[in-house]
PDB file of C-alpha atoms in Angstrom:
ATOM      1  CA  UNK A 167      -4.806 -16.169  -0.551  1.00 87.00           C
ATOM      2  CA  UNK A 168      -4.637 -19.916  -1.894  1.00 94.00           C
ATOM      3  CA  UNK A 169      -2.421 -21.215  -5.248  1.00 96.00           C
ATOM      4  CA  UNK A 170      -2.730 -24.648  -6.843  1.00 98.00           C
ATOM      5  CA  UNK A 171       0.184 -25.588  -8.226  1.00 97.00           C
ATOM      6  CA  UNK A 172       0.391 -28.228 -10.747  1.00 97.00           C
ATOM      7  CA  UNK A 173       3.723 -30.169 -12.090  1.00 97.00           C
ATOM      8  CA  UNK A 174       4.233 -33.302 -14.087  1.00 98.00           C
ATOM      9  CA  UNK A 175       3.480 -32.598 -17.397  1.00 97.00           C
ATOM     10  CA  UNK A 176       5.616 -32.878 -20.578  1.00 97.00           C
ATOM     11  CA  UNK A 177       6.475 -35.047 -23.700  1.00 98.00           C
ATOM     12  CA  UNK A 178       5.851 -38.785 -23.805  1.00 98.00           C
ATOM     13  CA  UNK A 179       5.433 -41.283 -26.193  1.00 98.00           C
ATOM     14  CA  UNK A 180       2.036 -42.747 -27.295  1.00 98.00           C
ATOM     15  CA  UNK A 181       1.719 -45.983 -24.540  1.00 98.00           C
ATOM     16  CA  UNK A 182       3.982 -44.325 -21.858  1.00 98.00           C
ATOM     17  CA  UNK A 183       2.662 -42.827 -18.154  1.00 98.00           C
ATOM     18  CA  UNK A 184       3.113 -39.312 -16.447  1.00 98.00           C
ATOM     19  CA  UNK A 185       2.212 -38.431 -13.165  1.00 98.00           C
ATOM     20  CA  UNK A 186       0.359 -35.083 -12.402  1.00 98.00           C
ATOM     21  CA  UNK A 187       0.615 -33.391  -9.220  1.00 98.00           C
ATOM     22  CA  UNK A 188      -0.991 -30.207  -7.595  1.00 98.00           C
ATOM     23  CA  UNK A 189      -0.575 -28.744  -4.341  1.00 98.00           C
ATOM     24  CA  UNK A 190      -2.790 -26.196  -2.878  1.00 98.00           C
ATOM     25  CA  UNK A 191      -1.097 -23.570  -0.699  1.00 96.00           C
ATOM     26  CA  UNK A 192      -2.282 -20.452   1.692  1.00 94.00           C
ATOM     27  CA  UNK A 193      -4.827 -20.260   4.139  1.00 91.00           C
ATOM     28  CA  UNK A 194      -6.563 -22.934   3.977  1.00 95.00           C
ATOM     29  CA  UNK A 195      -9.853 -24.051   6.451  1.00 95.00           C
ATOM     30  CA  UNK A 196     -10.929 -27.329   4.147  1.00 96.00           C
ATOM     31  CA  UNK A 197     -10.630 -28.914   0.409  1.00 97.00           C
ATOM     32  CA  UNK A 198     -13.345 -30.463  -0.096  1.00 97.00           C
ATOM     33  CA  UNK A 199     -13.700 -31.707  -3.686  1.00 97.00           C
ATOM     34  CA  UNK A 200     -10.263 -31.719  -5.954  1.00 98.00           C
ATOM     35  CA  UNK A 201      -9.885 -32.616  -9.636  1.00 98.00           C
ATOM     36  CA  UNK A 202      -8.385 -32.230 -13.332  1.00 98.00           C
ATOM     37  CA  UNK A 203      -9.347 -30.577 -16.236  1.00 98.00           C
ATOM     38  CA  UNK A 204      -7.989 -30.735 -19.749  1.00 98.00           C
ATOM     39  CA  UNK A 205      -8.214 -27.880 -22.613  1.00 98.00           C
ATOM     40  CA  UNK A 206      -6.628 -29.704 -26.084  1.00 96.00           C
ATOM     41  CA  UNK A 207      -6.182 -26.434 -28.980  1.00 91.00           C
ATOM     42  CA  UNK A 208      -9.113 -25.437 -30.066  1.00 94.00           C
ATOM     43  CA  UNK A 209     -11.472 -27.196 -28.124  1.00 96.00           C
ATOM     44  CA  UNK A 210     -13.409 -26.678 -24.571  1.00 97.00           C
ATOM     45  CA  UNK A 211     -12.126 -27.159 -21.238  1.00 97.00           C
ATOM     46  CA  UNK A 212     -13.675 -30.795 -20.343  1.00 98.00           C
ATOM     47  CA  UNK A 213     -13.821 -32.816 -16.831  1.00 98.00           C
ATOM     48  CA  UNK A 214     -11.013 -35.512 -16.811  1.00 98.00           C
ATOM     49  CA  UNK A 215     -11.329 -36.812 -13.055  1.00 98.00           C
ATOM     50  CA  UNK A 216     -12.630 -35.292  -9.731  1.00 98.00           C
ATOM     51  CA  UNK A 217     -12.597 -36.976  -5.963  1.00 98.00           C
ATOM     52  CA  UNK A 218     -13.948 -36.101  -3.294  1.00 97.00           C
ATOM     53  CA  UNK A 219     -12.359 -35.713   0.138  1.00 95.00           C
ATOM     54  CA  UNK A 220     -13.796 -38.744   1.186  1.00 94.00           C
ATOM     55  CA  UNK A 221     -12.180 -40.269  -1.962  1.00 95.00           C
ATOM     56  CA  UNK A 222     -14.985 -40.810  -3.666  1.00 98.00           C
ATOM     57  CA  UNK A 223     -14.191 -41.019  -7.588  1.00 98.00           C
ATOM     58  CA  UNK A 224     -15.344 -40.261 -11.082  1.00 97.00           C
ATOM     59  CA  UNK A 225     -13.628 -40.292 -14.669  1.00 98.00           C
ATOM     60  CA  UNK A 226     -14.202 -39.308 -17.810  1.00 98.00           C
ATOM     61  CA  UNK A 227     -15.866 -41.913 -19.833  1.00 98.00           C
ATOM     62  CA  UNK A 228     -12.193 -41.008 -22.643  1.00 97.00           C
ATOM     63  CA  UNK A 229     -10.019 -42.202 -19.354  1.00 98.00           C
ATOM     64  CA  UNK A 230     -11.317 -44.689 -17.422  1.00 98.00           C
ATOM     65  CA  UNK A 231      -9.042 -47.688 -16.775  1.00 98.00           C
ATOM     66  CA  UNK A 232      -6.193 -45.774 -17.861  1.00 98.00           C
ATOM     67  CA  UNK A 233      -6.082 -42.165 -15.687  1.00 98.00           C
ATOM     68  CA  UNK A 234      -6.547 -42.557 -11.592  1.00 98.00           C
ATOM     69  CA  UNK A 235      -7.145 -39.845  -9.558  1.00 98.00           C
ATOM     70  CA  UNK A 236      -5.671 -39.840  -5.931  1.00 98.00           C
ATOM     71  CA  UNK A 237      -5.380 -37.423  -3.346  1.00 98.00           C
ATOM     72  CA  UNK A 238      -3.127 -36.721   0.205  1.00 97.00           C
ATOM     73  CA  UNK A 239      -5.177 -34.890   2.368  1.00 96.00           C
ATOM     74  CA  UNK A 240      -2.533 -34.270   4.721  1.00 96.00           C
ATOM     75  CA  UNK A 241      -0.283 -32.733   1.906  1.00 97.00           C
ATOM     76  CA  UNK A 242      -3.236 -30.547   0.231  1.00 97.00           C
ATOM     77  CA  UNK A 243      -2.236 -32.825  -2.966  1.00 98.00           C
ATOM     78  CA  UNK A 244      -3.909 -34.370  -5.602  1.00 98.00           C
ATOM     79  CA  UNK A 245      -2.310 -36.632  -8.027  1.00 98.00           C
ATOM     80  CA  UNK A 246      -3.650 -37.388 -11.682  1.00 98.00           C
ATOM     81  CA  UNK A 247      -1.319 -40.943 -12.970  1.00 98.00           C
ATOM     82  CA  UNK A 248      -1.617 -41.401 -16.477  1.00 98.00           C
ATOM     83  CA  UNK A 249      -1.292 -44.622 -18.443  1.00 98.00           C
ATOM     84  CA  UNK A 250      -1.394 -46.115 -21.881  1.00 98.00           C
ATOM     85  CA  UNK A 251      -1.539 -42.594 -23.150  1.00 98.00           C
ATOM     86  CA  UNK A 252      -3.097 -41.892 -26.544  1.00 98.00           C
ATOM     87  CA  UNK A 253      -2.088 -38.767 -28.475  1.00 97.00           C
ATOM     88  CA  UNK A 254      -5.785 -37.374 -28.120  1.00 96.00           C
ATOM     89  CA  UNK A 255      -4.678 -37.195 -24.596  1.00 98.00           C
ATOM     90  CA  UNK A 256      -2.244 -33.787 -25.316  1.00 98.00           C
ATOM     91  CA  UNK A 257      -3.661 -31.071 -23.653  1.00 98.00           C
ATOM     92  CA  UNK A 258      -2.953 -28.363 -21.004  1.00 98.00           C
ATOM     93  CA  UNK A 259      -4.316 -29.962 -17.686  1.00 98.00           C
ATOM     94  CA  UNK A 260      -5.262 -27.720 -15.014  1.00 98.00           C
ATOM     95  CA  UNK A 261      -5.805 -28.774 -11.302  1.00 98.00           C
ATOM     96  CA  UNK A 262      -9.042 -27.475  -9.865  1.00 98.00           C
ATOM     97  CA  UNK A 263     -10.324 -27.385  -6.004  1.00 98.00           C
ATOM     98  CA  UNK A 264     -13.194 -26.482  -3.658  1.00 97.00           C
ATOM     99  CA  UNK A 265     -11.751 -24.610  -0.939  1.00 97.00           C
ATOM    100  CA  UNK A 266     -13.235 -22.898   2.161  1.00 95.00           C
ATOM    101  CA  UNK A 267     -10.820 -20.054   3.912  1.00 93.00           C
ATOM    102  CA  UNK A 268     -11.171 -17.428   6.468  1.00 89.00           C
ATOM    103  CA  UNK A 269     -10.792 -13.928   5.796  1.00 85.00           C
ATOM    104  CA  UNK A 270     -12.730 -12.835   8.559  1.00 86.00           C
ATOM    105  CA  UNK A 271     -15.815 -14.977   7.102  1.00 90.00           C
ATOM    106  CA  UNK A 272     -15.703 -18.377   6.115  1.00 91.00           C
ATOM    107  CA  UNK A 273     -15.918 -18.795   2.041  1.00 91.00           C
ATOM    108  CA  UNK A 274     -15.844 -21.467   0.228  1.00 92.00           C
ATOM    109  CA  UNK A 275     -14.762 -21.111  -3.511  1.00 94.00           C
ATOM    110  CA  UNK A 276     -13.306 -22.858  -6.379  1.00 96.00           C
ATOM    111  CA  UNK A 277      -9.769 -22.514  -7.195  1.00 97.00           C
ATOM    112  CA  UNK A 278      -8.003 -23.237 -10.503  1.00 98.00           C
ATOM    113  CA  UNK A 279      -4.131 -23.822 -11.075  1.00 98.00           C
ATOM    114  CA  UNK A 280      -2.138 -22.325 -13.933  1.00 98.00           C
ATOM    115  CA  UNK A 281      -1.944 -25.679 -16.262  1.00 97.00           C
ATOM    116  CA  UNK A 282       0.640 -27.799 -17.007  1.00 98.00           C
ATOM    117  CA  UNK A 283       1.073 -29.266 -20.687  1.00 98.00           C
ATOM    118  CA  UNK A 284       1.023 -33.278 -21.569  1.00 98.00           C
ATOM    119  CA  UNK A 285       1.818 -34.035 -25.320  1.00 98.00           C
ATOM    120  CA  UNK A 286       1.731 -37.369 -26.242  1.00 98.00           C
ATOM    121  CA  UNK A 287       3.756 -38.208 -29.407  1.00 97.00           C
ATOM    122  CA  UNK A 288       2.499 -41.024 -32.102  1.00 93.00           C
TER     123      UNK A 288
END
């Protein structure tokens, strides 16, 4: 069984920075790509950033030059750091990977974390 566990989030002025992390747990064979998702109230789940595990990179046209997405392979962690945050940023962000395991057949499938809310304040 695999978990994705995200932490980070919380309440911060408009302008300030958080730091998301996730860590992926249980048997894992290989991550291939990570990334973050954000669900605001009453609107649809969107792509915020995803890297590969190569490190390749891509943003949401709403966050580039402010979010970057990194990753520790070694640690099974990928970070989201968040600057110059805007209000329209508040959301529940949820941590998302591509992970192959072995339960007596290799399988790869995409994993989701539980969320973890950002609210930026005006």
């Amino acid at each position: 069984q695999v978990h994705l566990v995200e932490s980070g989030g919380g309440l911060v002025q408009a302008g300030g920075s958080l730091r998301l992390s996730c860590v992926a747990s249980g048997s894992i064979v290989r991550i291939n790509d990570m990334g973050w998702h954000r669900q605001a109230p009453g609107k649809e789940r969107e792509l915020v950033a995803r890297i590969s595990s190569g490190g390749d990179t891509n943003y949401a046209d709403s966050v580039k030059g402010r979010f970057t997405i990194s990753r520790d392979n070694a640690k099974n962690t990928v970070y989201l750091q968040m600057n110059s945050l805007k209000p329209e940023d508040t959301a529940a962000y949820y941590c998302n990977a591509e992970i192959k395991t072995f339960f007596n057949v290799f399988t790869t499938v995409g994993y989701w974390g539980k969320g973890t809310l950002v609210t930026v304040s005006s």
